[in-house]
Amino acid sequence: MKTPDVVTAVSGLRARVEDWRREGLRVALVPTMGALHEGHLSLVAAARKRAARTVVSIFVNPAQFAPHEDFDRYPRDLGRDCAYLAAQGLSDLVFSPEHDELYPQGFATRIEMAGPAVGLETDFRPHFFAGVATVVAKLLIAARPHVAMLGEKDYQQLLVVRRLARDLGLDVEIAGAPIVREPSGLALSSRNDYLGPLDRPVAERLNVVLAELVQSLREGESIAEVEQFGREALRLAGFDQVDYVTVRDAATLAKAEKPVAPMRVLAAARIGVVRLIDNMAV
Ligand code: PAF
């Protein structure tokens, strides 16, 4: 059990990281919005393998939520999150800023991105990546880590943040960690808590369908057929709306007419108001 210290000010975060850097220690940042689960702990564990010190940021970023989305009801419990990190014992510092610390009065900057931010999530959540890019840039500039860990569950986000760091010349490695799944295969997500008992069996079909699509692609089915089959399979499974089922170039997310290696199958679908995303390597 090692309880991480908590700082709320960027100045406090910087001072700690600067001390570690002076000692020659590598520092990792795991950016999160809290409501931590095993998936986050796996990011912390992966971070720990790459760095001697690990900072976990916890901030529910309003800029990445649209007005109709779940910003107000997004679960927030800093005490629980810190206890969870303490039990794991691999985090050194939690950075948990108040809103004004990251977005002071008069804040007027927004990072709009093209490249991997075009399409997929952006088609359904147009505000999302500008909000993510803006806050992640702020976190990376504030923490100055050597490496930042992001989960492959939000695969497009991982590529967006990697592009952001390159484009802004931030001296940081953006590393991805594999998706952590429940025994049913459902990818862990803080939003799984919104699923009712009747929604769960539907939600648990998402990964099964994706695995079938991966198998079909490996057996030589065409991308168009696989995508069409995936959409139908999710509707039949009970999803109320299928936002996308698509096969993309894993490095760029460009749409491939023919199979190219490596590829990724990505899907987003809704059960009522709960929106789930998942993806798998082909
Ligand atoms: O994936 C998340 O939890 C968030 O999008 C992130 C990267 C912490 C930015 O707010």
PDB file of C-alpha atoms and ligand atoms in Angstrom, residues 30-34 40 57 59-61 64-65 74 128 131-133 135-136 139 149-151 154 157 161 190, ligand 1:
ATOM      1  CA  VAL A  30      -1.387   8.531 -17.057  1.00  0.00           C
ATOM      2  CA  PRO A  31      -4.127  11.024 -17.998  1.00  0.00           C
ATOM      3  CA  THR A  32      -7.571   9.979 -16.734  1.00  0.00           C
ATOM      4  CA  MET A  33     -10.973  11.410 -15.882  1.00  0.00           C
ATOM      5  CA  GLY A  34     -11.133   9.366 -12.678  1.00  0.00           C
ATOM      6  CA  HIS A  40      -6.611   2.427 -15.633  1.00  0.00           C
ATOM      7  CA  SER A  57      -4.015  13.034 -13.601  1.00  0.00           C
ATOM      8  CA  PHE A  59      -9.797  15.688 -14.315  1.00  0.00           C
ATOM      9  CA  VAL A  60     -13.254  15.437 -15.829  1.00  0.00           C
ATOM     10  CA  ASN A  61     -12.645  17.671 -18.809  1.00  0.00           C
ATOM     11  CA  GLN A  64     -14.751  17.094 -24.428  1.00  0.00           C
ATOM     12  CA  PHE A  65     -18.440  16.765 -23.510  1.00  0.00           C
ATOM     13  CA  TYR A  74     -19.861  11.490 -14.829  1.00  0.00           C
ATOM     14  CA  PHE A 128     -14.701  15.575 -28.722  1.00  0.00           C
ATOM     15  CA  GLY A 131     -11.592  19.025 -26.142  1.00  0.00           C
ATOM     16  CA  VAL A 132      -9.259  16.062 -25.701  1.00  0.00           C
ATOM     17  CA  ALA A 133      -6.394  17.668 -27.659  1.00  0.00           C
ATOM     18  CA  VAL A 135      -6.649  19.296 -22.281  1.00  0.00           C
ATOM     19  CA  VAL A 136      -4.005  16.687 -23.113  1.00  0.00           C
ATOM     20  CA  LEU A 139      -1.495  18.223 -19.151  1.00  0.00           C
ATOM     21  CA  MET A 149       0.204   6.107 -21.366  1.00  0.00           C
ATOM     22  CA  LEU A 150      -3.159   5.891 -23.086  1.00  0.00           C
ATOM     23  CA  GLY A 151      -5.428   2.897 -23.520  1.00  0.00           C
ATOM     24  CA  ASP A 154      -9.978   4.719 -27.234  1.00  0.00           C
ATOM     25  CA  GLN A 157      -7.840   9.075 -29.250  1.00  0.00           C
ATOM     26  CA  VAL A 161      -2.736  12.338 -29.025  1.00  0.00           C
ATOM     27  CA  SER A 190     -16.264   3.929 -16.649  1.00  0.00           C
TER      28      SER A 190
HETATM   29  O1  PAF B   1      -9.550   8.953 -22.101  1.00  0.00           O
HETATM   30  C1  PAF B   1      -9.785   9.791 -21.201  1.00  0.00           C
HETATM   31  O2  PAF B   1     -10.035   9.459 -20.044  1.00  0.00           O
HETATM   32  C2  PAF B   1      -9.791  11.274 -21.563  1.00  0.00           C
HETATM   33  O3  PAF B   1     -10.243  11.475 -22.860  1.00  0.00           O
HETATM   34  C3  PAF B   1      -8.425  11.948 -21.342  1.00  0.00           C
HETATM   35  C4  PAF B   1      -7.353  11.379 -22.266  1.00  0.00           C
HETATM   36  C5  PAF B   1      -7.997  11.789 -19.892  1.00  0.00           C
HETATM   37  C6  PAF B   1      -8.538  13.445 -21.633  1.00  0.00           C
HETATM   38  O4  PAF B   1      -9.466  14.060 -20.812  1.00  0.00           O
END
